């Protein structure tokens, strides 16, 4: 009997597989989903390996297969195992990234009675035990969770346990119903030729007209209308035909005469249904673009047995035409019969990217992201698996799409930290995971950015990546040709000087003049601030009290649109205070600034301008991002105020001025990447200006105008920023010169949380010394940047060294700890 190693959906942090026998007559392969016994339950699992023998004495057997086809390809199985090892994450959590939406089904505990109502008085039960048993007897079978809700008892599990021990009830398990299934819609299909249907309809109408007073004339006309509709379409949903006169009686007539039949039709829930993109021919490439795309296509052509091609790092200044290189590379991949995945850092960029790719490859583009309904995501997963689309586009999760014949993976704006999963498990980075996926599947990886991650550029310098450069910004002329275009001029305004000279507005004099001049010329303006809300916080001017979130150790942010104070971590809302809770003073002042406040100030300062805001607070609707961008592109607004959403990849030709209201929001955070991130944001925002024929200008406002990140952004000088960062990180052992692991302990007790973190540091240092691990620093414990989050006090430990994972490989973490390998932030 062959044996299978199975990753089991046991809802436990298990990095191991479990061995099961493969019964006679059952054929399984790696990547296939199966049902397996696990304790007294039947659970889902995925086969990751087969073996001819096992050293185990007793092995249980696989119960059944869930799908006859593998859910994961061999390369995806290996990537899942790599994810588990690299990020020290439960194996099934890593496998589940590749599974279709709605696959995970939790086991339900079912209770059945082994006694009758007549026996209840003689069983010597407590009142509560009697209530539980009577509830089960009356229903015959009940889910344990339904029992708890129905009785409302706090100790239901202990009561059930007592009845189980006495043999009065029986417990079994089954999996919950699937969350999503294919959408099936009843259709009426025509069984005769269209000409015959029209002839029948004409006869029915004549009969109806001749006997207008008869009771059946209306029914005949309704039959005629339905036949005419079917003659035109062949098959239509019953719901649509009801508008044409379909009734139960008409349906019986048509079926009885053999004219039509009802059948179930599976309908694909396509989020792009109804969108038609006019095909756009390929643009002529510049020499730099041609060289870059040619290098990628040659790597695609050479893919096969042997060492894989190194990833490409495409570094091009903003507006240099990186997308045209992507399109040319994709054209080469499709010509070779391969398919592609394209990642974008934000859902907000998906519509614009889909349009660009859809115009070039109509009908071949699928979209996958968290904004889809569960049904849409489910159908897209299965359609992609069938090979219906050449390109899948979406944020980081689209990397796990079941794209067959994968030949090309493109990660646009590869420096963005949104490519790192920062909640749940596994906390993977899409860039690093894509490297592994491409290595195992023989695909080519292209990383693109105007401001590459310092680690990515370092890998290119070391030869692990192949560097491709687009050093010139381009402008497209009316005849379709492109010419070099200068990067926008940048002016840095020292807000300290503005304040000394009496300007208390959030807009410096230079920015105010710039906005007024752009508006007078009929141009558009972007105002950027990477903080939401109207005011950062409110404060009592008498005693200094600042309202804090009751669950998180952060001040509440004032939002005028909701007339409330909001926690940006747990979304708790409280009414904006009219008086201080501590001293009763009514002198409450709003301090700091957010995008909502910038929008208000812009309306006051530029009353003739139409202002639009784009941040998370106004994009909770499904198509919000697309609607806001469409309005601004259609020139329905003159000023766009936003957070980092407006900094990434947007191409709006009429924007001639980008104003950065404050460059200091994240500049001085206690994180070694704060300078790099500030530079990237400033440079990306600057890149939104001057992409059209009128050129552009950027104004950066800062209280730290001499900071190296601000100076480098003002000069569009990535190399200066990169060299400064490399020197700093080499000296301190930060990536790319060392790896980091962040451990965070959270508990409702502040003192207990600190005690557990201190004890863990002692234990880790003891293990480090025992294992003899060199070059491994254990930093902390220290309070997390947000010391209390959602009611739990947080302490953190940072491991820094060549291979910090070696210390944790066989070390089980107690409950309450979270682990982040290669964290994108230490905040």
mmCIF file with all atom_site columns, C-alpha atoms in Angstrom, residues 489-495 498 508 510 663 682 697-707 709-715:
data_model
loop_
_atom_site.group_PDB
_atom_site.id
_atom_site.type_symbol
_atom_site.label_atom_id
_atom_site.label_alt_id
_atom_site.label_comp_id
_atom_site.label_asym_id
_atom_site.label_entity_id
_atom_site.label_seq_id
_atom_site.pdbx_PDB_ins_code
_atom_site.Cartn_x
_atom_site.Cartn_y
_atom_site.Cartn_z
_atom_site.occupancy
_atom_site.B_iso_or_equiv
_atom_site.pdbx_formal_charge
_atom_site.auth_seq_id
_atom_site.auth_comp_id
_atom_site.auth_asym_id
_atom_site.auth_atom_id
_atom_site.pdbx_PDB_model_num
ATOM 1  C CA . UNK A 1 489 ? 11.382 70.471 -10.960 1.00 0.00 ? 489 UNK A CA 1
ATOM 2  C CA . UNK A 1 490 ? 11.307 70.081 -7.157  1.00 0.00 ? 490 UNK A CA 1
ATOM 3  C CA . UNK A 1 491 ? 11.241 72.895 -4.621  1.00 0.00 ? 491 UNK A CA 1
ATOM 4  C CA . UNK A 1 492 ? 11.699 72.208 -0.903  1.00 0.00 ? 492 UNK A CA 1
ATOM 5  C CA . UNK A 1 493 ? 10.008 74.669 1.466   1.00 0.00 ? 493 UNK A CA 1
ATOM 6  C CA . UNK A 1 494 ? 11.335 75.023 5.009   1.00 0.00 ? 494 UNK A CA 1
ATOM 7  C CA . UNK A 1 495 ? 8.234  75.203 7.184   1.00 0.00 ? 495 UNK A CA 1
ATOM 8  C CA . UNK A 1 498 ? 7.273  79.936 7.014   1.00 0.00 ? 498 UNK A CA 1
ATOM 9  C CA . UNK A 1 508 ? 3.304  77.542 2.285   1.00 0.00 ? 508 UNK A CA 1
ATOM 10 C CA . UNK A 1 510 ? 5.083  78.801 -2.622  1.00 0.00 ? 510 UNK A CA 1
ATOM 11 C CA . UNK A 1 663 ? 7.249  65.211 4.251   1.00 0.00 ? 663 UNK A CA 1
ATOM 12 C CA . UNK A 1 682 ? 8.239  61.592 -2.055  1.00 0.00 ? 682 UNK A CA 1
ATOM 13 C CA . UNK A 1 697 ? 6.482  70.951 -10.704 1.00 0.00 ? 697 UNK A CA 1
ATOM 14 C CA . UNK A 1 698 ? 6.723  69.515 -7.193  1.00 0.00 ? 698 UNK A CA 1
ATOM 15 C CA . UNK A 1 699 ? 6.685  71.397 -3.875  1.00 0.00 ? 699 UNK A CA 1
ATOM 16 C CA . UNK A 1 700 ? 7.805  69.514 -0.755  1.00 0.00 ? 700 UNK A CA 1
ATOM 17 C CA . UNK A 1 701 ? 6.986  71.094 2.618   1.00 0.00 ? 701 UNK A CA 1
ATOM 18 C CA . UNK A 1 702 ? 9.127  69.931 5.547   1.00 0.00 ? 702 UNK A CA 1
ATOM 19 C CA . UNK A 1 703 ? 10.412 70.885 8.979   1.00 0.00 ? 703 UNK A CA 1
ATOM 20 C CA . UNK A 1 704 ? 13.483 68.723 8.161   1.00 0.00 ? 704 UNK A CA 1
ATOM 21 C CA . UNK A 1 705 ? 14.534 70.024 4.733   1.00 0.00 ? 705 UNK A CA 1
ATOM 22 C CA . UNK A 1 706 ? 18.157 68.940 5.282   1.00 0.00 ? 706 UNK A CA 1
ATOM 23 C CA . UNK A 1 707 ? 17.335 65.286 5.972   1.00 0.00 ? 707 UNK A CA 1
ATOM 24 C CA . UNK A 1 709 ? 15.910 61.446 2.258   1.00 0.00 ? 709 UNK A CA 1
ATOM 25 C CA . UNK A 1 710 ? 14.324 64.834 1.475   1.00 0.00 ? 710 UNK A CA 1
ATOM 26 C CA . UNK A 1 711 ? 17.499 66.122 -0.191  1.00 0.00 ? 711 UNK A CA 1
ATOM 27 C CA . UNK A 1 712 ? 17.758 62.986 -2.360  1.00 0.00 ? 712 UNK A CA 1
ATOM 28 C CA . UNK A 1 713 ? 14.091 63.190 -3.367  1.00 0.00 ? 713 UNK A CA 1
ATOM 29 C CA . UNK A 1 714 ? 14.449 66.856 -4.327  1.00 0.00 ? 714 UNK A CA 1
ATOM 30 C CA . UNK A 1 715 ? 17.316 65.909 -6.652  1.00 0.00 ? 715 UNK A CA 1
#
